[in-house]
Short mmCIF file of C-alpha atoms and ligand atoms in Angstrom, two decimals:
data_model
loop_
_atom_site.label_atom_id
_atom_site.label_comp_id
_atom_site.label_asym_id
_atom_site.label_seq_id
_atom_site.Cartn_x
_atom_site.Cartn_y
_atom_site.Cartn_z
CA UNK T 1 -13.93 16.56 8.10
CA UNK T 2 -11.08 15.63 5.77
CA UNK T 3 -8.46 12.95 6.17
CA UNK T 4 -4.94 13.82 5.02
CA UNK T 5 -2.32 11.11 4.80
CA UNK T 6 1.36 12.00 4.47
CA UNK T 7 3.73 9.29 3.28
CA UNK T 8 7.30 8.53 4.25
CA UNK T 9 8.95 11.01 1.91
CA UNK T 10 6.58 13.82 2.90
CA UNK T 11 7.57 13.41 6.56
CA UNK T 12 11.12 12.29 5.74
CA UNK T 13 13.06 15.43 6.66
CA UNK T 14 12.76 18.64 8.66
CA UNK T 15 12.39 20.60 5.43
CA UNK T 16 9.54 18.37 4.31
CA UNK T 17 7.82 18.50 7.70
CA UNK T 18 7.71 22.28 7.29
CA UNK T 19 6.03 21.75 3.91
CA UNK T 20 3.45 19.50 5.56
CA UNK T 21 2.81 22.20 8.15
CA UNK T 22 2.16 24.70 5.34
CA UNK T 23 -0.39 22.35 3.77
CA UNK T 24 -2.14 21.78 7.10
CA UNK T 25 -2.44 25.47 7.84
CA UNK T 26 -3.85 26.55 4.46
CA UNK T 27 -7.35 26.42 5.92
CA UNK T 28 -9.01 25.81 9.25
CA UNK T 29 -11.21 22.90 8.22
CA UNK T 30 -11.38 19.97 10.62
CA UNK T 31 -8.75 17.38 9.72
CA UNK T 32 -7.43 14.03 10.82
CA UNK T 33 -3.83 13.67 9.67
CA UNK T 34 -2.40 10.19 9.20
CA UNK T 35 1.40 10.04 9.12
CA UNK T 36 3.76 7.30 8.03
CA UNK T 37 7.23 6.80 9.46
CA UNK T 38 10.07 8.91 8.03
CA UNK T 39 11.19 7.38 4.76
CA UNK T 40 13.70 4.59 5.28
CA UNK T 41 12.75 4.08 8.94
CA UNK T 42 10.35 1.15 8.44
CA UNK T 43 12.99 -0.56 6.30
CA UNK T 44 15.49 -0.09 9.13
CA UNK T 45 12.96 -1.53 11.58
CA UNK T 46 12.48 -4.55 9.32
CA UNK T 47 16.27 -5.00 9.39
CA UNK T 48 16.18 -4.65 13.16
CA UNK T 49 13.63 -7.47 13.35
CA UNK T 50 15.97 -9.60 11.22
CA UNK T 51 18.70 -8.99 13.80
CA UNK T 52 16.29 -9.85 16.64
CA UNK T 53 15.61 -13.19 14.95
CA UNK T 54 19.36 -13.81 14.69
CA UNK T 55 19.91 -12.50 18.25
CA UNK T 56 22.65 -10.31 16.78
CA UNK T 57 23.26 -7.89 19.66
CA UNK T 58 25.79 -5.73 17.77
CA UNK T 59 23.46 -5.25 14.82
CA UNK T 60 20.54 -4.47 17.16
CA UNK T 61 22.53 -1.84 19.02
CA UNK T 62 23.81 -0.36 15.77
CA UNK T 63 20.35 0.05 14.25
CA UNK T 64 18.82 1.42 17.47
CA UNK T 65 21.64 3.93 17.65
CA UNK T 66 21.03 5.06 14.05
CA UNK T 67 17.30 5.40 14.69
CA UNK T 68 17.82 7.42 17.87
CA UNK T 69 20.30 9.67 16.07
CA UNK T 70 18.00 10.27 13.13
CA UNK T 71 15.06 11.31 15.29
CA UNK T 72 17.23 13.25 17.68
CA UNK T 73 18.54 15.40 14.81
CA UNK T 74 14.95 16.06 13.72
CA UNK T 75 14.08 17.23 17.25
CA UNK T 76 17.17 19.46 17.32
CA UNK T 77 16.36 21.10 14.01
CA UNK T 78 12.60 21.33 14.42
CA UNK T 79 12.15 22.50 18.00
CA UNK T 80 13.45 25.88 19.19
CA UNK T 81 12.09 25.79 22.73
CA UNK T 82 14.91 24.31 24.86
CA UNK T 83 12.62 22.93 27.56
CA UNK T 84 10.42 21.14 25.05
CA UNK T 85 13.49 19.93 23.19
CA UNK T 86 14.74 18.36 26.43
CA UNK T 87 11.37 16.71 27.07
CA UNK T 88 11.19 15.27 23.57
CA UNK T 89 14.74 13.94 23.80
CA UNK T 90 13.90 12.32 27.11
CA UNK T 91 10.79 10.71 25.61
CA UNK T 92 12.80 9.56 22.58
CA UNK T 93 15.34 7.94 24.84
CA UNK T 94 12.51 6.24 26.79
CA UNK T 95 11.02 4.87 23.54
CA UNK T 96 14.44 3.59 22.49
CA UNK T 97 14.71 1.74 25.81
CA UNK T 98 11.28 0.22 25.18
CA UNK T 99 12.48 -0.91 21.76
CA UNK T 100 15.71 -2.29 23.21
CA UNK T 101 13.66 -4.33 25.69
CA UNK T 102 11.47 -5.64 22.87
CA UNK T 103 14.57 -6.61 20.89
CA UNK T 104 15.70 -8.75 23.78
CA UNK T 105 12.49 -10.76 23.86
CA UNK T 106 12.26 -13.90 21.79
CA UNK T 107 10.82 -13.30 18.36
CA UNK T 108 7.05 -13.50 17.89
CA UNK T 109 4.57 -11.87 15.54
CA UNK T 110 3.57 -9.44 18.29
CA UNK T 111 7.16 -8.41 18.96
CA UNK T 112 7.57 -7.99 15.19
CA UNK T 113 4.49 -5.74 14.90
CA UNK T 114 5.43 -3.72 17.99
CA UNK T 115 8.90 -3.02 16.62
CA UNK T 116 7.96 -2.32 13.00
CA UNK T 117 5.31 0.26 13.93
CA UNK T 118 7.64 2.36 16.09
CA UNK T 119 8.57 4.57 13.14
CA UNK T 120 5.04 6.00 13.03
CA UNK T 121 4.95 6.40 16.82
CA UNK T 122 8.24 8.33 16.88
CA UNK T 123 7.41 10.60 13.96
CA UNK T 124 3.89 11.54 15.04
CA UNK T 125 5.06 12.27 18.58
CA UNK T 126 7.72 14.69 17.35
CA UNK T 127 5.56 16.25 14.63
CA UNK T 128 2.54 16.80 16.86
CA UNK T 129 4.71 18.51 19.49
CA UNK T 130 6.39 20.64 16.83
CA UNK T 131 3.02 21.82 15.50
CA UNK T 132 1.79 22.67 18.98
CA UNK T 133 4.89 24.65 19.78
CA UNK T 134 4.47 26.80 16.65
CA UNK T 135 0.82 27.48 17.42
CA UNK T 136 -0.77 24.84 15.19
CA UNK T 137 -2.81 23.26 17.97
CA UNK T 138 -3.54 19.59 17.55
CA UNK T 139 -4.29 16.47 19.52
CA UNK T 140 -2.15 13.37 19.02
CA UNK T 141 -4.35 10.27 18.85
CA UNK T 142 -2.94 6.80 19.46
CA UNK T 143 -4.19 4.74 16.51
CA UNK T 144 -3.97 1.59 18.64
CA UNK T 145 -6.91 2.93 20.64
CA UNK T 146 -9.31 2.94 17.68
CA UNK T 147 -7.87 1.07 14.67
CA UNK T 148 -9.31 -2.22 15.85
CA UNK T 149 -9.30 -4.20 12.63
CA UNK T 150 -10.50 -7.75 13.23
CA UNK T 151 -10.19 -8.68 9.59
CA UNK T 152 -7.78 -6.70 7.43
CA UNK T 153 -9.54 -7.80 4.22
CA UNK T 154 -12.88 -6.61 5.48
CA UNK T 155 -12.51 -4.23 8.43
CA UNK T 156 -15.46 -3.50 10.67
CA UNK T 157 -15.62 0.18 9.76
CA UNK T 158 -18.44 0.94 12.18
CA UNK T 159 -16.40 -0.38 15.11
CA UNK T 160 -13.46 1.85 14.17
CA UNK T 161 -15.83 4.83 13.92
CA UNK T 162 -17.33 4.24 17.36
CA UNK T 163 -13.90 3.83 18.97
CA UNK T 164 -12.47 6.87 17.19
CA UNK T 165 -15.37 9.06 18.30
CA UNK T 166 -14.94 7.85 21.89
CA UNK T 167 -11.23 8.69 21.76
CA UNK T 168 -11.91 12.13 20.26
CA UNK T 169 -14.60 12.92 22.83
CA UNK T 170 -12.10 12.42 25.63
CA UNK T 171 -9.66 14.88 24.12
CA UNK T 172 -9.53 18.66 24.00
CA UNK T 173 -11.63 20.30 21.28
CA UNK T 174 -9.55 20.95 18.20
CA UNK T 175 -9.86 20.99 14.44
CA UNK T 176 -6.62 19.06 13.94
CA UNK T 177 -5.84 15.51 14.99
CA UNK T 178 -2.59 13.70 14.24
CA UNK T 179 -2.38 9.92 14.24
CA UNK T 180 -0.27 7.02 13.03
CA UNK T 181 -0.81 5.05 9.86
CA UNK T 182 0.07 1.37 9.39
CA UNK T 183 -0.54 0.19 12.98
CA UNK T 184 -3.72 -1.56 14.10
CA UNK T 185 -4.98 -4.05 16.64
CA UNK T 186 -6.10 -7.45 15.43
CA UNK T 187 -9.04 -9.65 16.45
CA UNK T 188 -7.12 -10.77 19.54
CA UNK T 189 -6.50 -7.19 20.61
CA UNK T 190 -2.81 -7.56 19.75
CA UNK T 191 -0.74 -4.94 17.95
CA UNK T 192 -0.56 -5.69 14.27
CA UNK T 193 -0.10 -3.90 10.94
CA UNK T 194 -2.00 -3.18 7.75
CA UNK T 195 1.03 -4.49 5.79
CA UNK T 196 3.75 -2.45 4.11
CA UNK T 197 2.46 0.79 2.66
CA UNK T 198 -0.64 0.40 4.85
CA UNK T 199 -0.98 4.03 5.94
CA UNK T 200 -3.03 4.72 2.81
CA UNK T 201 -5.42 2.03 4.02
CA UNK T 202 -5.46 3.59 7.53
CA UNK T 203 -6.56 6.87 5.92
CA UNK T 204 -9.45 5.38 3.96
CA UNK T 205 -10.61 3.21 6.87
CA UNK T 206 -10.75 6.35 9.05
CA UNK T 207 -12.35 8.31 6.19
CA UNK T 208 -15.09 5.74 5.88
CA UNK T 209 -15.47 5.33 9.65
CA UNK T 210 -16.26 9.00 10.17
CA UNK T 211 -17.96 9.66 6.81
CA UNK T 212 -15.26 12.12 5.80
CA UNK T 213 -15.83 14.58 3.01
CA UNK T 214 -12.67 13.36 1.25
CA UNK T 215 -9.42 11.51 1.80
CA UNK T 216 -6.22 13.15 0.57
CA UNK T 217 -3.09 11.08 0.07
CA UNK T 218 -0.05 13.37 -0.01
CA UNK T 219 3.06 11.87 -1.54
CA UNK T 220 6.13 12.78 -3.61
CA UNK T 221 4.54 12.76 -7.05
CA UNK T 222 1.70 14.69 -8.71
CA UNK T 223 -0.87 11.88 -8.77
CA UNK T 224 -1.13 8.43 -10.23
CA UNK T 225 0.78 8.24 -13.50
CA UNK T 226 -0.17 6.24 -16.57
CA UNK T 227 2.89 4.00 -16.16
CA UNK T 228 5.48 3.30 -13.49
CA UNK T 229 7.73 6.40 -13.38
CA UNK T 230 10.51 4.38 -11.76
CA UNK T 231 11.02 2.43 -14.98
CA UNK T 232 9.47 4.45 -17.77
CA UNK T 233 10.31 7.97 -18.91
CA UNK T 234 7.66 10.48 -19.93
CA UNK T 235 4.79 9.17 -17.84
CA UNK T 236 1.87 11.51 -17.14
CA UNK T 237 -0.46 12.00 -14.19
CA UNK T 238 -4.07 10.93 -14.67
CA UNK T 239 -6.58 13.57 -13.57
CA UNK T 240 -9.50 11.20 -12.86
CA UNK T 241 -9.75 7.53 -12.06
CA UNK T 242 -12.75 5.49 -11.09
CA UNK T 243 -12.62 3.37 -7.94
CA UNK T 244 -12.46 0.29 -10.17
CA UNK T 245 -9.50 1.59 -12.11
CA UNK T 246 -7.62 2.69 -8.99
CA UNK T 247 -8.32 -0.62 -7.24
CA UNK T 248 -7.01 -2.63 -10.21
CA UNK T 249 -3.90 -0.47 -10.52
CA UNK T 250 -3.17 -0.59 -6.79
CA UNK T 251 -3.72 -4.33 -6.60
CA UNK T 252 -1.53 -4.89 -9.63
CA UNK T 253 1.46 -3.00 -8.35
CA UNK T 254 1.05 0.79 -8.66
CA UNK T 255 3.24 1.50 -5.64
CA UNK T 256 1.70 4.89 -4.98
CA UNK T 257 -1.37 3.19 -3.47
CA UNK T 258 -1.67 0.33 -1.00
CA UNK T 259 -3.67 -2.45 -2.71
CA UNK T 260 -6.65 -2.11 -0.38
CA UNK T 261 -6.80 1.70 -0.26
CA UNK T 262 -9.98 2.07 -2.23
CA UNK T 263 -12.16 -0.65 -0.73
CA UNK T 264 -13.34 1.11 2.49
CA UNK T 265 -14.63 4.22 0.72
CA UNK T 266 -16.26 2.86 -2.44
CA UNK T 267 -19.71 2.23 -0.97
CA UNK T 268 -19.80 5.65 0.65
CA UNK T 269 -18.54 7.34 -2.49
CA UNK T 270 -15.90 9.35 -0.63
CA UNK T 271 -13.40 10.77 -3.14
CA UNK T 272 -9.68 10.09 -2.74
CA UNK T 273 -7.27 12.78 -3.93
CA UNK T 274 -3.64 11.96 -4.67
CA UNK T 275 -1.58 15.11 -4.13
CA UNK T 276 2.07 16.14 -4.27
CA UNK T 277 3.52 17.55 -1.03
CA UNK T 278 6.29 19.21 -3.06
CA UNK T 279 3.90 20.78 -5.55
CA UNK T 280 0.61 21.28 -3.69
CA UNK T 281 -0.94 23.31 -6.50
CA UNK T 282 -0.53 20.48 -9.03
CA UNK T 283 -3.90 18.94 -9.87
CA UNK T 284 -3.03 15.39 -8.86
CA UNK T 285 -5.51 12.55 -9.29
CA UNK T 286 -9.10 12.35 -8.11
CA UNK T 287 -10.47 8.86 -7.53
CA UNK T 288 -14.26 8.66 -7.42
CA UNK T 289 -17.15 6.76 -8.98
CA UNK T 290 -17.46 9.23 -11.88
CA UNK T 291 -16.42 7.95 -15.27
CA UNK T 292 -14.82 10.92 -17.04
CA UNK T 293 -13.57 9.01 -20.03
CA UNK T 294 -13.48 5.38 -21.00
CA UNK T 295 -10.69 3.31 -22.47
CA UNK T 296 -7.04 2.80 -21.76
CA UNK T 297 -5.77 4.73 -18.71
CA UNK T 298 -2.68 3.20 -17.17
CA UNK T 299 -0.29 0.29 -16.89
CA UNK T 300 1.14 -1.21 -13.72
CA UNK T 301 3.24 -4.22 -12.81
CA UNK T 302 3.15 -6.61 -9.90
CA UNK T 303 6.26 -8.69 -9.13
CA UNK T 304 6.75 -11.86 -7.15
CA UNK T 305 4.31 -13.90 -9.18
CA UNK T 306 4.52 -17.69 -9.43
CA UNK T 307 2.89 -19.45 -12.38
CA UNK T 308 1.58 -22.96 -11.80
CA UNK T 309 0.72 -25.27 -14.68
CA UNK T 310 -1.57 -28.18 -13.82
CA UNK T 311 -1.79 -30.81 -16.53
CA UNK T 312 -3.94 -33.90 -16.64
CA UNK T 313 -4.66 -35.77 -19.86
CA UNK T 314 -7.43 -37.75 -18.28
CA UNK T 315 -9.49 -35.40 -16.29
CA UNK T 316 -9.07 -31.72 -16.93
CA UNK T 317 -12.38 -30.91 -18.48
CA UNK T 318 -14.23 -33.58 -16.56
CA UNK T 319 -17.07 -32.28 -14.44
CA UNK T 320 -15.87 -31.05 -11.04
CA UNK T 321 -12.17 -31.07 -11.86
CA UNK T 322 -11.67 -27.31 -11.72
CA UNK T 323 -13.56 -27.20 -8.44
CA UNK T 324 -11.12 -29.71 -6.96
CA UNK T 325 -8.18 -27.60 -8.08
CA UNK T 326 -9.63 -24.36 -6.70
CA UNK T 327 -10.51 -26.06 -3.43
CA UNK T 328 -6.85 -26.89 -2.87
CA UNK T 329 -5.94 -23.19 -3.13
CA UNK T 330 -8.93 -22.22 -1.03
CA UNK T 331 -7.96 -24.66 1.72
CA UNK T 332 -4.60 -22.93 1.98
CA UNK T 333 -6.10 -19.39 1.86
CA UNK T 334 -4.16 -18.69 -1.30
CA UNK T 335 -5.80 -16.43 -3.82
CA UNK T 336 -5.36 -16.83 -7.55
CA UNK T 337 -4.77 -13.81 -9.82
CA UNK T 338 -4.66 -15.01 -13.44
CA UNK T 339 -6.08 -18.17 -15.00
CA UNK T 340 -5.89 -19.61 -18.49
CA UNK T 341 -7.10 -23.02 -19.55
CA UNK T 342 -6.64 -25.44 -22.45
CA UNK T 343 -8.23 -28.81 -23.05
CA UNK T 344 -5.60 -30.61 -20.97
CA UNK T 345 -4.03 -27.99 -18.77
CA UNK T 346 -4.76 -25.04 -16.56
CA UNK T 347 -2.22 -22.33 -15.77
CA UNK T 348 -2.76 -19.98 -12.90
CA UNK T 349 -0.77 -17.49 -10.87
CA UNK T 350 -0.38 -16.79 -7.17
CA UNK T 351 1.65 -14.22 -5.28
CA UNK T 352 1.46 -15.76 -1.83
CA UNK T 353 3.75 -18.79 -1.85
CA UNK T 354 3.71 -19.47 1.90
CA UNK T 355 1.74 -22.69 1.42
CA UNK T 356 3.06 -23.59 -2.01
CA UNK T 357 4.73 -26.80 -0.88
CA UNK T 358 1.52 -28.25 0.57
CA UNK T 359 -0.53 -27.03 -2.40
CA UNK T 360 1.83 -28.77 -4.82
CA UNK T 361 1.77 -31.97 -2.78
CA UNK T 362 -2.04 -32.10 -3.01
CA UNK T 363 -2.19 -31.20 -6.70
CA UNK T 364 0.43 -33.75 -7.62
CA UNK T 365 -1.98 -36.42 -6.42
CA UNK T 366 -3.99 -36.10 -9.63
CA UNK T 367 -2.04 -33.98 -12.14
CA UNK T 368 1.42 -33.12 -13.43
CA UNK T 369 2.37 -29.82 -11.90
CA UNK T 370 5.13 -27.42 -12.91
CA UNK T 371 5.95 -24.08 -11.37
CA UNK T 372 7.72 -21.02 -12.73
CA UNK T 373 8.82 -18.37 -10.27
CA UNK T 374 9.94 -14.75 -10.66
CA UNK T 375 7.21 -13.58 -12.97
CA UNK T 376 5.41 -10.23 -13.16
CA UNK T 377 1.83 -9.43 -14.07
CA UNK T 378 1.58 -6.38 -16.30
CA UNK T 379 -1.86 -4.92 -16.04
CA UNK T 380 -3.45 -2.60 -18.59
CA UNK T 381 -6.33 -0.75 -16.97
CA UNK T 382 -9.21 1.53 -17.91
CA UNK T 383 -13.02 1.51 -17.84
CA UNK T 384 -14.04 -0.57 -20.89
CA UNK T 385 -10.41 -0.91 -21.91
CA UNK T 386 -11.24 -3.99 -23.97
CA UNK T 387 -13.41 -1.78 -26.20
CA UNK T 388 -10.64 0.75 -26.72
CA UNK T 389 -9.86 0.76 -30.42
CA UNK T 390 -6.15 0.98 -29.64
CA UNK T 391 -5.95 -1.89 -27.21
CA UNK T 392 -5.06 -4.36 -29.99
CA UNK T 393 -1.64 -2.68 -30.11
CA UNK T 394 -0.65 -4.24 -26.85
CA UNK T 395 -0.58 -7.64 -28.53
CA UNK T 396 2.38 -6.44 -30.59
CA UNK T 397 4.30 -7.22 -27.42
CA UNK T 398 4.15 -10.84 -28.56
CA UNK T 399 6.65 -9.99 -31.32
CA UNK T 400 9.18 -8.74 -28.81
CA UNK T 401 8.85 -10.40 -25.42
CA UNK T 402 8.07 -13.99 -24.43
CA UNK T 403 4.62 -13.77 -22.84
CA UNK T 404 3.67 -16.62 -20.50
CA UNK T 405 -0.07 -15.92 -20.10
CA UNK T 406 -2.68 -13.40 -21.27
CA UNK T 407 -5.96 -12.65 -19.54
CA UNK T 408 -8.43 -10.75 -21.72
CA UNK T 409 -12.12 -10.30 -21.15
CA UNK T 410 -12.24 -11.44 -17.51
CA UNK T 411 -13.29 -7.88 -16.80
CA UNK T 412 -13.96 -5.04 -19.23
CA UNK T 413 -11.53 -2.90 -17.30
CA UNK T 414 -8.36 -4.96 -17.22
CA UNK T 415 -6.12 -6.85 -19.60
CA UNK T 416 -3.25 -8.69 -17.92
CA UNK T 417 -0.17 -10.34 -19.31
CA UNK T 418 2.37 -12.47 -17.46
CA UNK T 419 6.06 -12.12 -18.28
CA UNK T 420 9.34 -13.13 -16.71
CA UNK T 421 10.33 -10.42 -14.24
CA UNK T 422 13.55 -9.87 -16.20
CA UNK T 423 11.32 -8.71 -19.06
CA UNK T 424 9.16 -6.41 -16.92
CA UNK T 425 10.91 -3.12 -17.65
CA UNK T 426 11.21 -3.66 -21.42
CA UNK T 427 7.54 -4.67 -21.43
CA UNK T 428 6.44 -1.52 -19.57
CA UNK T 429 8.58 0.62 -21.87
CA UNK T 430 7.33 -1.06 -25.03
CA UNK T 431 3.70 -0.77 -23.98
CA UNK T 432 4.18 2.86 -23.03
CA UNK T 433 5.51 3.61 -26.49
CA UNK T 434 2.77 1.67 -28.25
CA UNK T 435 -0.19 2.67 -26.15
CA UNK T 436 0.56 6.17 -24.95
CA UNK T 437 3.16 7.77 -27.18
CA UNK T 438 1.67 6.95 -30.57
CA UNK T 439 -0.37 9.87 -31.95
CA UNK T 440 -3.66 8.02 -32.19
CA UNK T 441 -3.82 7.13 -28.50
CA UNK T 442 -7.44 7.85 -27.83
CA UNK T 443 -10.38 6.20 -26.25
CA UNK T 444 -13.64 4.67 -27.41
N1 LIG K 1 1.70 4.63 -11.53
C1 LIG K 1 2.36 5.36 -10.64
N2 LIG K 1 2.07 6.66 -10.46
C2 LIG K 1 2.71 7.41 -9.55
N3 LIG K 1 3.71 6.94 -8.77
C3 LIG K 1 4.07 5.65 -8.91
C4 LIG K 1 3.40 4.80 -9.84
N4 LIG K 1 3.98 3.57 -9.77
C5 LIG K 1 4.94 3.65 -8.84
N5 LIG K 1 5.01 4.90 -8.32
C6 LIG K 1 5.95 5.33 -7.28
O1 LIG K 1 5.25 5.52 -6.09
C7 LIG K 1 5.97 6.50 -5.32
C8 LIG K 1 5.05 7.05 -4.25
O2 LIG K 1 4.61 6.00 -3.41
P1 LIG K 1 5.25 5.73 -1.98
O3 LIG K 1 6.74 5.54 -2.11
O4 LIG K 1 4.49 4.67 -1.30
O5 LIG K 1 5.01 7.16 -1.35
P2 LIG K 1 4.93 7.62 0.16
O6 LIG K 1 6.35 7.72 0.65
O7 LIG K 1 4.29 8.95 0.05
O8 LIG K 1 4.09 6.64 0.88
C9 LIG K 1 6.39 7.51 -6.35
O9 LIG K 1 7.54 8.20 -5.95
C10 LIG K 1 6.63 6.66 -7.60
O10 LIG K 1 7.98 6.41 -7.82
N1 LIG K 2 5.78 3.05 7.19
C1 LIG K 2 5.04 1.94 6.64
C2 LIG K 2 3.64 2.32 6.28
C3 LIG K 2 3.46 3.21 5.08
O1 LIG K 2 2.36 3.31 4.56
O2 LIG K 2 4.51 3.89 4.63
P1 LIG K 2 4.46 4.85 3.29
O3 LIG K 2 3.27 5.74 3.41
O4 LIG K 2 5.75 5.62 3.36
O5 LIG K 2 4.39 3.96 2.05
C4 LIG K 2 5.81 1.33 5.48
O6 LIG K 2 6.89 1.80 5.14
O7 LIG K 2 5.37 0.33 4.95
#
């Protein structure tokens, strides 16, 4: 069994849905297909939720109308059979009424999750019916029936596997299942999400739950590139990455992968393939535990970082002081990414600022605290990257860009620097030139 995940762009138009169909029908192997919402739809749903919070009836109606139109056009163009077309339109209209009713409830996290996951529900319903009508028989599985994820950081994979097998057993025999990414049920049995971009995570949770042979993530680019192609020209796909490398890159901003994608499949050593829907023959990237080559592989950037400097002339290096600082962050479930220390100060970074006010209040009890917002962590990744004889070149960045923090040696596989977000793109471009475009770029 293989798991194939198709992202928003891959399912974002009728033309692309036909391409997905081609990929699915290349062989008859058993597959579970995880689909995202059509590209742009989840963003529209997020906007819709904003309007629900504001109780802005005109905006709500406007967005619902756009969503109905968008999916209605897809049905028109995709489905030839008039009877089926009518049925799908009727179902679409029913789902829009359900959404309208939700929009008229007062805002809550459950209402939020129910609304924001509709994009996946709409798309999979239409796509599954389309496939069936053209002879590609499949069963549509409701992910809410088996993606029971009590703890999104550490899902109970076995539980998902048991539920998924139960759901499959009650359905007709087929070698093709279609389901929704992103949506899950939480520990209270309420509808929830795996966070933005979470369909990748859905795919690897399912892959691990059923001991899949491999997980394929189909997107709009030919694999994970050595730098962010949105900001840097001349980036190249990387043929092989280790789980460690992929996890670091995903966590530190490589948008192609949800940060938690790799974690469910590492222990089972299930490979993840990143493939291009628009160029299926392109090699793409294979993520596995095999180290093909060591040294510098790729650079990524994570925005929305806040640096916190904690200064205390009296106590910093005193026994137990660091513990007290870390406990404050721990008490507010706020994880720390980078840390540097001096004799009298510690600087650290966080990306979750929901509890920043309370954290600062507690820290200010025994230290001077300053914060700097709008920073980005630039992460240079590769197995044993710190031993790469070219890695020294990255420090030339210091001649060009004000660097706020550097983290070197925390792991052999990652060197991180913190810069103002306004300097992110020049930093990525400079590092690309220095580390990848100079002739001697090579590894240990
Ligand atoms: N290092 C990288 N390698 C490849 N793509 C990247 C990288 N960093 C950012 N991206 C962006 O990620 C996009 C694919 O991710 P995403 O938009 O989540 O796809 P999907 O719609 O398939 O879920 C690419 O179009 C590319 O612009
Ligand atoms: N549709 C959701 C989940 C997702 O994973 O989407 P994509 O595969 O297009 O990144 C989102 O936009 O966040």
